Tab-separated table of C-alpha atoms and ligand atoms in Angstrom:
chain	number	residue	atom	x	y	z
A	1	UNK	CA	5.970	5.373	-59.241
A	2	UNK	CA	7.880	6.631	-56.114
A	3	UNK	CA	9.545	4.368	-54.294
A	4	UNK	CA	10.904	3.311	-50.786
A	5	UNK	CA	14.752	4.360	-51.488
A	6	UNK	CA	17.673	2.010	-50.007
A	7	UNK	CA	20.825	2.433	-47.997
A	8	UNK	CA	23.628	1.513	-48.938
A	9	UNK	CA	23.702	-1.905	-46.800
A	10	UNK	CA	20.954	-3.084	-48.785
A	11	UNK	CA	22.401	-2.226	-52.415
A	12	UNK	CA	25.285	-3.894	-51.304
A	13	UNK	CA	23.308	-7.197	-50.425
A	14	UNK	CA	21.098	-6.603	-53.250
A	15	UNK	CA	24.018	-6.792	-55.543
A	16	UNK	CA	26.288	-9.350	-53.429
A	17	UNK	CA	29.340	-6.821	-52.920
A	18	UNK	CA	30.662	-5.273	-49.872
A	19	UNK	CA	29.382	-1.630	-48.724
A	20	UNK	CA	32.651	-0.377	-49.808
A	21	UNK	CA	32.780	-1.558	-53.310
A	22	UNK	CA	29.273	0.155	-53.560
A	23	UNK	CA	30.374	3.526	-52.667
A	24	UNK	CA	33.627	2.775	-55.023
A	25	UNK	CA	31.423	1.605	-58.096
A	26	UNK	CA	28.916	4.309	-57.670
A	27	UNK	CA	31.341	6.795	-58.105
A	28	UNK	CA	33.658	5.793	-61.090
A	29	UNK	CA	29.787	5.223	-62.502
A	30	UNK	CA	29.334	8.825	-62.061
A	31	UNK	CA	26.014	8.474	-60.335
A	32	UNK	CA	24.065	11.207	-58.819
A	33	UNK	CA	23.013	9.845	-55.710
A	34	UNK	CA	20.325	11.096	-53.437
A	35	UNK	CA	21.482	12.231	-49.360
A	36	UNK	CA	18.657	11.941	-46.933
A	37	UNK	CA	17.138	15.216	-46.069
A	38	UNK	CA	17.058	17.060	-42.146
A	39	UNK	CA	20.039	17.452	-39.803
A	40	UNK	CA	22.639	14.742	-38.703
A	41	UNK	CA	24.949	12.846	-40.933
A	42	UNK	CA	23.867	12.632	-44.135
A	43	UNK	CA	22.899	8.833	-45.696
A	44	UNK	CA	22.770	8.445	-49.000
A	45	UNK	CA	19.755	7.342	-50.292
A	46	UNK	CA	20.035	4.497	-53.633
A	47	UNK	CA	16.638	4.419	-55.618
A	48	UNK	CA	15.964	1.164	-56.872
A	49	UNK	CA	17.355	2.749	-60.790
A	50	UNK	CA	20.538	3.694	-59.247
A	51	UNK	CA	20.826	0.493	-58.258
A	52	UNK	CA	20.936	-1.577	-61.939
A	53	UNK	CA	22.955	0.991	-62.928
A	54	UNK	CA	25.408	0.143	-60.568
A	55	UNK	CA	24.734	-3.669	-62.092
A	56	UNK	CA	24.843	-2.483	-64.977
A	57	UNK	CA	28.392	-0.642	-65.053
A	58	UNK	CA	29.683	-3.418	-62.968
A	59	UNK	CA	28.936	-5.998	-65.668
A	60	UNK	CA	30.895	-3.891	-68.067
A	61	UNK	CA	33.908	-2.767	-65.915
A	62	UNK	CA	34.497	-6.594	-64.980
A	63	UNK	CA	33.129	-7.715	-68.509
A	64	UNK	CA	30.625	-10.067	-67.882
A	65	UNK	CA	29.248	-11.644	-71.108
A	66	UNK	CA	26.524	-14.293	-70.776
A	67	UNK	CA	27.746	-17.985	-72.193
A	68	UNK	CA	24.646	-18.902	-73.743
A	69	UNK	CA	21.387	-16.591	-74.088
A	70	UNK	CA	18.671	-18.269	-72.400
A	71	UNK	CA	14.763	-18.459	-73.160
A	72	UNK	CA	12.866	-20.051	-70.033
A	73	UNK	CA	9.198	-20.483	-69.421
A	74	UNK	CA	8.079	-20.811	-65.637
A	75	UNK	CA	5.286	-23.082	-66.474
A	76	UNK	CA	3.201	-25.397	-63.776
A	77	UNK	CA	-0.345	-26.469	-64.969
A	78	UNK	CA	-1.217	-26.432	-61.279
A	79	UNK	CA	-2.747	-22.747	-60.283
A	80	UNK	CA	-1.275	-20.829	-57.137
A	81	UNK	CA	1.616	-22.869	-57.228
A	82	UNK	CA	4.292	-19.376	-57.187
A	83	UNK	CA	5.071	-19.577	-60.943
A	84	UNK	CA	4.318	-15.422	-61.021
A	85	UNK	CA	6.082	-14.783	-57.958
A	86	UNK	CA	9.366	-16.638	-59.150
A	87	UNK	CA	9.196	-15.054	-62.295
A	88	UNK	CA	9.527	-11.283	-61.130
A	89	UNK	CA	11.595	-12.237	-58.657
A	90	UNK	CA	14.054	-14.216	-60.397
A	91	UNK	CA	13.813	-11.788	-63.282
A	92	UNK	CA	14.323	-8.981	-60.684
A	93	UNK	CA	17.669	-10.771	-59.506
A	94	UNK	CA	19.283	-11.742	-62.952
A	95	UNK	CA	19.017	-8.139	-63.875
A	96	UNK	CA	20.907	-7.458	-60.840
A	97	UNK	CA	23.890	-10.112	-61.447
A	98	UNK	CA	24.178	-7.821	-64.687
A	99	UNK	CA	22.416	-9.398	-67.047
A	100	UNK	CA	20.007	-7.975	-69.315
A	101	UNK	CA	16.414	-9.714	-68.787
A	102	UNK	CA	13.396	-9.340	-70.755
A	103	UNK	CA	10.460	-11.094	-69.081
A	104	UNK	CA	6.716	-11.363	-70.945
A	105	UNK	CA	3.675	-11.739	-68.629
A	106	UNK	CA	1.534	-14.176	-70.583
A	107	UNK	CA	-1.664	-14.196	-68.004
A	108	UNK	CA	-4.453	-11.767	-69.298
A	109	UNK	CA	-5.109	-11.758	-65.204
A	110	UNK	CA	-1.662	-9.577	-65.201
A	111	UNK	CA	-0.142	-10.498	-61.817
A	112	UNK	CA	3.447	-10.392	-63.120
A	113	UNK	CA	2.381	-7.161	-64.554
A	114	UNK	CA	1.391	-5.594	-61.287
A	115	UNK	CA	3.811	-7.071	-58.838
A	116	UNK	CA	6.237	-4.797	-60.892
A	117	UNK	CA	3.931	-1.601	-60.140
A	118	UNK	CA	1.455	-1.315	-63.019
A	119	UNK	CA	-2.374	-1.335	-63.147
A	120	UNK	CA	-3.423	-3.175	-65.940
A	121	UNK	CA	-6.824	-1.773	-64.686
A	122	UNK	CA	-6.776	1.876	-65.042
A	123	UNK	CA	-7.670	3.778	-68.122
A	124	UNK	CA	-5.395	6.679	-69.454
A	125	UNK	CA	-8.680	8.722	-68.414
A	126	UNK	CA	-8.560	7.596	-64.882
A	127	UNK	CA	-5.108	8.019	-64.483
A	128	UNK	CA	-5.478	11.854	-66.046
A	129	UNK	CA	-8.197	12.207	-63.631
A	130	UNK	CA	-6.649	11.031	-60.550
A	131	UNK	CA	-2.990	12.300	-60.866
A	132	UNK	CA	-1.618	8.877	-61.515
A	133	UNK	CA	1.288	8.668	-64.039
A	134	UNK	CA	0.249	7.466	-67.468
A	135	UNK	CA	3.011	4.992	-67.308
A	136	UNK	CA	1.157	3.144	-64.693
A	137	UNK	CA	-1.437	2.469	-67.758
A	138	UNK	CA	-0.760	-0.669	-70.162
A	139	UNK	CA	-1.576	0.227	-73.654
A	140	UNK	CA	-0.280	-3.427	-75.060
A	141	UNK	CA	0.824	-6.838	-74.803
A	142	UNK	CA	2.571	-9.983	-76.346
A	143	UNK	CA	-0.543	-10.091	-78.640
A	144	UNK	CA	-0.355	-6.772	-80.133
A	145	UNK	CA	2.745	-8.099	-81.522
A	146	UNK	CA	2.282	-11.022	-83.092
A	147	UNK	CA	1.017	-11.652	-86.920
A	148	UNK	CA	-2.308	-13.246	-85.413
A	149	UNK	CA	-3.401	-9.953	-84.196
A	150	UNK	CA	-2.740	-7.777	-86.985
A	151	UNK	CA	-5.768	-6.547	-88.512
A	152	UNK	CA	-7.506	-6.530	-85.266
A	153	UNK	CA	-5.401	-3.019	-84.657
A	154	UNK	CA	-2.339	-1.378	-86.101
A	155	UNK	CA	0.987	-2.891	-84.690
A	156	UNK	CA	2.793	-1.279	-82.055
A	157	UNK	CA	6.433	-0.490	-81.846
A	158	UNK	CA	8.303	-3.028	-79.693
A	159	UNK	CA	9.350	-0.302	-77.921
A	160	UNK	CA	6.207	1.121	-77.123
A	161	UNK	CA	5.153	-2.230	-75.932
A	162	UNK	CA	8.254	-2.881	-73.447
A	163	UNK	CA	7.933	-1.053	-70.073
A	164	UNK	CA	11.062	-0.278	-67.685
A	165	UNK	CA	9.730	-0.973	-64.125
A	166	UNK	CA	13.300	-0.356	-62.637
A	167	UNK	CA	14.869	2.088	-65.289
A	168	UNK	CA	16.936	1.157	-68.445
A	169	UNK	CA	18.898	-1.626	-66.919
A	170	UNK	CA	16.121	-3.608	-64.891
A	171	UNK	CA	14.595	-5.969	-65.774
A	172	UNK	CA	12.491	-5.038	-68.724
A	173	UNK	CA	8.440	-6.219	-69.592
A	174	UNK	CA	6.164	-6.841	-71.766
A	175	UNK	CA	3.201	-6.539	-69.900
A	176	UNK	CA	-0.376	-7.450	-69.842
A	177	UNK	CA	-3.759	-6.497	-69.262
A	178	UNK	CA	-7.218	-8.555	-70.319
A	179	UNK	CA	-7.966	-8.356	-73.268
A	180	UNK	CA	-4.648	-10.755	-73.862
A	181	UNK	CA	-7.213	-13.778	-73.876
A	182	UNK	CA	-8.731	-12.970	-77.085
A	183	UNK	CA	-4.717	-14.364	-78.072
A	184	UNK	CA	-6.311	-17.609	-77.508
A	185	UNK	CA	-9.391	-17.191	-79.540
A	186	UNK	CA	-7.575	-15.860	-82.330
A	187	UNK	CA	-4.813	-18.861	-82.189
A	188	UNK	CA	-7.501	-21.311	-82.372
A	189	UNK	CA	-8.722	-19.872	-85.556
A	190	UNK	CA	-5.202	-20.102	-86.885
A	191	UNK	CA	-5.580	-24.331	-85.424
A	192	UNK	CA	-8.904	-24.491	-87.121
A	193	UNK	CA	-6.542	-23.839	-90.373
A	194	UNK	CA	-3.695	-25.824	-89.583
A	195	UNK	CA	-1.812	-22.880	-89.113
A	196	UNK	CA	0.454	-24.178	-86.423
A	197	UNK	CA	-0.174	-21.153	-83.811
A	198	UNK	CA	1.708	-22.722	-81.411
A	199	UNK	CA	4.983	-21.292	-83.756
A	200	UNK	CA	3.832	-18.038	-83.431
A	201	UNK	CA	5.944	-17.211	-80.084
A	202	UNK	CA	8.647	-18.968	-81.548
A	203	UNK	CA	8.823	-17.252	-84.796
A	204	UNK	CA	8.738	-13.609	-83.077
A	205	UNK	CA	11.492	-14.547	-80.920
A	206	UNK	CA	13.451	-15.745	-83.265
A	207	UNK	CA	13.065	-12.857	-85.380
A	208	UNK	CA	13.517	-10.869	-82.509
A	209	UNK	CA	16.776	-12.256	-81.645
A	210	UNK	CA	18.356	-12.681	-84.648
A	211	UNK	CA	18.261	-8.351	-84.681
A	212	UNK	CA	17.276	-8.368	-88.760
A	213	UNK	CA	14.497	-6.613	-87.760
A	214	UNK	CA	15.363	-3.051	-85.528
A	215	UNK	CA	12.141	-2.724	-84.912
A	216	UNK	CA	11.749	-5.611	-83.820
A	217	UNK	CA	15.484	-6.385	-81.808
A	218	UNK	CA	15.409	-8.818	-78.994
A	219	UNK	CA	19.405	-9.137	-79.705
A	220	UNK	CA	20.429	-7.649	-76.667
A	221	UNK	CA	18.569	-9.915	-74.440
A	222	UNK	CA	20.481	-12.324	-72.142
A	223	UNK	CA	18.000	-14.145	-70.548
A	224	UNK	CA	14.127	-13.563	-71.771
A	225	UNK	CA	11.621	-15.258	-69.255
A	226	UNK	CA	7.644	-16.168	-69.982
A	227	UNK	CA	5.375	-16.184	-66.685
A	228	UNK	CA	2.811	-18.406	-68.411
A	229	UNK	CA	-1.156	-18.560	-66.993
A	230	UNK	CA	-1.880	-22.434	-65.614
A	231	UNK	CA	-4.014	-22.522	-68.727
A	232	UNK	CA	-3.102	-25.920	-70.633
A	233	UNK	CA	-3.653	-23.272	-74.013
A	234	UNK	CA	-1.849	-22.859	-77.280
A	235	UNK	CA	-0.110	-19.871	-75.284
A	236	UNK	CA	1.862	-21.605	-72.897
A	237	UNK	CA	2.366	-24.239	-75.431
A	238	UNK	CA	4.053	-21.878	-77.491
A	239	UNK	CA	6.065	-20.090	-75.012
A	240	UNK	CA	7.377	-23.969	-74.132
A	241	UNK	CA	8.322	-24.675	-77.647
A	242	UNK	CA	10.239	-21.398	-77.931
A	243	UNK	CA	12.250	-21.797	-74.629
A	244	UNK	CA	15.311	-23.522	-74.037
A	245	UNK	CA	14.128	-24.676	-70.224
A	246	UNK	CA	10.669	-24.604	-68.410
A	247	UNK	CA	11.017	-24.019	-64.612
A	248	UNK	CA	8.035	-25.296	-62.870
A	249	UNK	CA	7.720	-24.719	-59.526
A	250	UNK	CA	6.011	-27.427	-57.368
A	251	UNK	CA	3.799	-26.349	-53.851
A	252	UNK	CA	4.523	-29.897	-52.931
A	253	UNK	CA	1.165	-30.584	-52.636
A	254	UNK	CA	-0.103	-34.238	-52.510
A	255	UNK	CA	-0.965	-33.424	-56.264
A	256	UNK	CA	2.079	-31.712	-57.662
A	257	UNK	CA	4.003	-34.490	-58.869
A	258	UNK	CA	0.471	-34.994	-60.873
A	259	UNK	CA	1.073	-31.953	-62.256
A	260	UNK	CA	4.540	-32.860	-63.106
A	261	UNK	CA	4.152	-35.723	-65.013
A	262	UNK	CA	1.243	-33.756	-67.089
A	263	UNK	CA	4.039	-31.374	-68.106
A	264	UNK	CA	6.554	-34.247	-69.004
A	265	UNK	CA	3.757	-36.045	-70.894
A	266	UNK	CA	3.612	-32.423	-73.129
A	267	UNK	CA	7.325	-31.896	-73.622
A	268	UNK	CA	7.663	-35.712	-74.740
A	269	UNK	CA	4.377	-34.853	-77.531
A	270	UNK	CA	6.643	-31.854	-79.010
A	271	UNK	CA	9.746	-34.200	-78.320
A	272	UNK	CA	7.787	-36.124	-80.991
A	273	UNK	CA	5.980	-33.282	-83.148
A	274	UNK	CA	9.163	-30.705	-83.733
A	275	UNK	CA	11.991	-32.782	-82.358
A	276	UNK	CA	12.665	-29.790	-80.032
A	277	UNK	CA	11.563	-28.881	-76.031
A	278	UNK	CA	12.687	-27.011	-73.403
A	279	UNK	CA	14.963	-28.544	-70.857
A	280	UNK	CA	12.028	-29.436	-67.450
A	281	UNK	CA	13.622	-27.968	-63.828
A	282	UNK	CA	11.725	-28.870	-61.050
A	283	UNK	CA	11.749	-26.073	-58.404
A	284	UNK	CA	9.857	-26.791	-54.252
A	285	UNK	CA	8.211	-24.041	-53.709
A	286	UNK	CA	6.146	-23.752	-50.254
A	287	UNK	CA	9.598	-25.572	-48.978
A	288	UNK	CA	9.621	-27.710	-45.749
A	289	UNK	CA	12.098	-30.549	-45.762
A	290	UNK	CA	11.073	-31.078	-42.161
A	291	UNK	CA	7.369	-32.237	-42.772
A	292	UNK	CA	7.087	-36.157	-44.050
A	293	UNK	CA	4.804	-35.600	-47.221
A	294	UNK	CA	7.287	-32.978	-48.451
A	295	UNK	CA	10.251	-35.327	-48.009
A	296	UNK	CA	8.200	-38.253	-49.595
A	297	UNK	CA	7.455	-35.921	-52.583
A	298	UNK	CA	11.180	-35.262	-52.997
A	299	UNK	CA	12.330	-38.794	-52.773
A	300	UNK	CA	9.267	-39.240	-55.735
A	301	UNK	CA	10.459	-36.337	-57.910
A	302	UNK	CA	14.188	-37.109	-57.682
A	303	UNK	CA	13.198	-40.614	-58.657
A	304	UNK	CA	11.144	-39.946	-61.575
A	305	UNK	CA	13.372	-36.765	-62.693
A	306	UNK	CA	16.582	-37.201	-61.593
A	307	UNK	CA	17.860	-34.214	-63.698
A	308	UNK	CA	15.214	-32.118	-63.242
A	309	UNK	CA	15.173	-31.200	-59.268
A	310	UNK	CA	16.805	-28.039	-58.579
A	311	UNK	CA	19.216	-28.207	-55.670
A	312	UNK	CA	18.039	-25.112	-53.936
A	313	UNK	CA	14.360	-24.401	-52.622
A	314	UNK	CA	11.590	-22.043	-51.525
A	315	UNK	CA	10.674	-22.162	-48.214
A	316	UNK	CA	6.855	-20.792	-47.353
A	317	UNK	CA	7.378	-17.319	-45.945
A	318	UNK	CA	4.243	-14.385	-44.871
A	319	UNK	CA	6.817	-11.741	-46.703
A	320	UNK	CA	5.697	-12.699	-50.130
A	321	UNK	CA	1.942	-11.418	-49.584
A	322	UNK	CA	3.236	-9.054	-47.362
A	323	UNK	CA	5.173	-7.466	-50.322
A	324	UNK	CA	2.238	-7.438	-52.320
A	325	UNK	CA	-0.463	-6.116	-49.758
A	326	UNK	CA	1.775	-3.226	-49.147
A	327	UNK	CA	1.822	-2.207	-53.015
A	328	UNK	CA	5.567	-1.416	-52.998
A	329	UNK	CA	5.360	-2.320	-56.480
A	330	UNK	CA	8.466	-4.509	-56.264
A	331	UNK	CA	9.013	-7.896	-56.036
A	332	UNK	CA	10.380	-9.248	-52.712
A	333	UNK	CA	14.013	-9.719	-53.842
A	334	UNK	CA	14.014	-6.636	-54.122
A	335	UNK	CA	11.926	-5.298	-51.517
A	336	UNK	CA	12.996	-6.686	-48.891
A	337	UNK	CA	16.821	-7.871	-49.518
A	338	UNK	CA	17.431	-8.970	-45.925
A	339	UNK	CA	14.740	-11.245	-45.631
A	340	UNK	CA	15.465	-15.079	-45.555
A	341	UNK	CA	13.251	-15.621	-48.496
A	342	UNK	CA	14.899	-12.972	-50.509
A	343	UNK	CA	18.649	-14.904	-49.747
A	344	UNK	CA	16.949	-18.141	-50.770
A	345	UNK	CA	15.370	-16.091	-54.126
A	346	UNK	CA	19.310	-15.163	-55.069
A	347	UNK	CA	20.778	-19.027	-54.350
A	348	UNK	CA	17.734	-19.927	-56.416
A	349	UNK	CA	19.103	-17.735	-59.198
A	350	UNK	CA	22.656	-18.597	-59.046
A	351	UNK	CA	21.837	-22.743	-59.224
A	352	UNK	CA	19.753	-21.764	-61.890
A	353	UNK	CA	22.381	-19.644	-63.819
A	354	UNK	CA	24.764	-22.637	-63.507
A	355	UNK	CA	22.195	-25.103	-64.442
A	356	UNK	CA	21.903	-23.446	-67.673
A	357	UNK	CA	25.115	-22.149	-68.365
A	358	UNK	CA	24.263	-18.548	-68.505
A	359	UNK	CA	27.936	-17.527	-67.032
B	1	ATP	N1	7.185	-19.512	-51.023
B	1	ATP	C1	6.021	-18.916	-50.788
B	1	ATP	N2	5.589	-18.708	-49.524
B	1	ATP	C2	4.428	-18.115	-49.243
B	1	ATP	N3	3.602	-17.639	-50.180
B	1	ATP	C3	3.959	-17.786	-51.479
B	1	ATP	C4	5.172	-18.427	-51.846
B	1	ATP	N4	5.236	-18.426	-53.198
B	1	ATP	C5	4.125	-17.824	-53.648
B	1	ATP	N5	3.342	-17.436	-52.618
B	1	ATP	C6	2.036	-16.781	-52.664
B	1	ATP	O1	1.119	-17.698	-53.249
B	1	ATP	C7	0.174	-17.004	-54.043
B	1	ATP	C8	0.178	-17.577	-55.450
B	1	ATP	O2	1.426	-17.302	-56.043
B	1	ATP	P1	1.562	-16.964	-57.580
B	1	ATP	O3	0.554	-15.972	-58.005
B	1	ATP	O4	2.979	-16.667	-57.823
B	1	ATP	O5	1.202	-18.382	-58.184
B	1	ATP	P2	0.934	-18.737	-59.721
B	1	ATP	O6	1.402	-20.132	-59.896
B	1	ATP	O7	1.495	-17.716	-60.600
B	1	ATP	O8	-0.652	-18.669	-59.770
B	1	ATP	P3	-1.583	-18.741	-61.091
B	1	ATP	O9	-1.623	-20.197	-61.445
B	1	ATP	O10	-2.883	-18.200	-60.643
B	1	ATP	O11	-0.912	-17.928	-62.154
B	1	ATP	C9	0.556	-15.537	-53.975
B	1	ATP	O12	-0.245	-14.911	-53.016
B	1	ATP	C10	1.999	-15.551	-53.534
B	1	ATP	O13	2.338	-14.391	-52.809
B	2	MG	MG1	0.579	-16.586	-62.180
């Protein structure tokens, strides 16, 4: 996947540190670093791996170690509502601060998958055929690794499963393709027998995490993030149950404090069932405190969830489809670092990183 390189102007925004301390950290990191090509002074030219590596040695030179590991669903019943595009971007911009992310799409309609530069789509053949790296392909999925699959096909190796979008120290995901939704089919099954498939998620993560397993080793994961399909399915109930937090995001939409109180009304049933649910943040998406219905759905939402509003908002900007109609095959944050919506992406990430106490 070759793509657009950056200057160093942008790494330095990307990664909230002055031009100089770029050029300084590069360096000590040993980093081979591209110079444009053709006559005139010579920029040098950061691909987007270059630039979590930077992240990356940062985090250990000033030893950052993450407080608490964090799971966290972005969950919203309500479809179109940005719960993909937050994902890969936030996921995108945690990896950045230094931390290592691990984010799962759990859509079988992939969009998580292919705003990080995959085509769930194409068939190893087609690829061959056309010149495409096989990498673009997806072979697997959360499915493939869970116990309710197994006999369907052998299991795959975790780490044939996880892809690297943006080199070892991006953001790294477990991506999907269609044939996830047979998940569903195959947890109902599991319901028919009182099997509790709704642990499933759970129990691999926990596994995962607590690194018995090497084939199996989430241990290294700081933050691990679900974008879950607005499906009201066992799937997205057992991504909640596993996470510590569910961010939904809200379009503020005469509806989406509906679709607020539906999610409440499921954390308080596993409140009930297992005594355990993940912590609800509220984040406006589609922001505009300036129009009247989105102020009146604030003063609601603060109301009914004082705790849950996040402090910091989206505000509706074209460069989000623009991103994705130009197939960079990164998310905005990344794309396009300058861009107002990309600065309110990072303040987005840093409330959310104190809300939680990640650092
Ligand atoms: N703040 C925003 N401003 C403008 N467009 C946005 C914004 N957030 C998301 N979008 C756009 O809205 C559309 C839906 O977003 P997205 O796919 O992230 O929603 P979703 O909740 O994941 O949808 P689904 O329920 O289908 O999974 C996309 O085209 C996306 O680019
Ligand atoms: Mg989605």
């Amino acid at each position: 996947m070759p793509r657009k390189p950056f200057k160093v102007q942008a790494v330095a925004t990307l990664l909230g540190i002055s031009v100089d301390a770029v050029r300084r950290d590069s360096e000590e990191a040993g980093l081979q670093i591209e110079r444009q090509p053709g006559d005139g002074p010579k920029t040098r030219l950061f691909s987007i791996e270059n630039i979590y590596d930077i992240a990356a040695f940062r985090a250990k030179k000033y030893n950052l170690v993450a407080k608490n590991k964090r799971i966290i669903t972005v969950y919203a019943p309500k479809g179109g509502v940005g719960k993909t595009t937050q994902t890969s971007n936030l996921a995108a911009i945690f990896a950045l601060m230094g931390l290592k992310v691990l984010v799962a799409d759990l859509d079988f309609q992939a969009n998580l998958t292919i705003s990080y530069g995959y085509d769930p789509e194409l068939t190893r053949e087609e690829a061959t055929e056309n010149g495409f790296p096989l990498a673009t392909c997806v072979d697997f999925h959360l499915g493939h690794l869970l116990p309710q699959w197994q006999g369907n096909s052998p299991t795959p190796k975790l780490s044939d499963v996880i892809k690297k979008p943006f080199g070892e120290n991006g953001p790294h995901l477990i991506p999907s393709e269609v044939t996830l939704d047979r998940l569903e089919a195959l947890f109902t099954v599991d319901a028919i027998m009182s099997k509790k498939p709704e642990l499933a998620i759970a129990r691999f993560l926990a596994e995962g995490r607590s690194g018995r397993n090497k084939d199996v080793d989430l241990s290294m994961y700081d933050v691990i993030m679900f974008d879950a399909p607005p499906a009201k399915n066992q799937t997205t109930r057992g991504a909640l149950l596993a996470s510590d937090f569910v961010i939904a995001p809200v379009s503020m939409e005469k509806y989406s404090t509906k679709s607020v109180s539906y999610l409440a009304g499921v954390l308080n049933e596993m409140e009930v069932e297992y005594g355990k649910f993940p912590e609800l943040t509220i984040l406006g998406n589609f922001f505009d405190m300036t129009r009247v219905r989105v102020a009146a759905q604030v003063i609601a939402l603060t109301k009914q969830y004082p705790d849950a509003w996040l402090d910091t908002q989206i505000s509706s900007s074209e460069e989000f489809k623009k991103v994705l109609s130009d197939d960079e095959g990164m998310p905005l944050a990344l794309a396009r670092p300058s861009s107002t919506a990309a600065k309110e992406l990072r303040d987005v990430a840093k409330s959310l990183i104190k809300k939680m106490e990640i650092l």
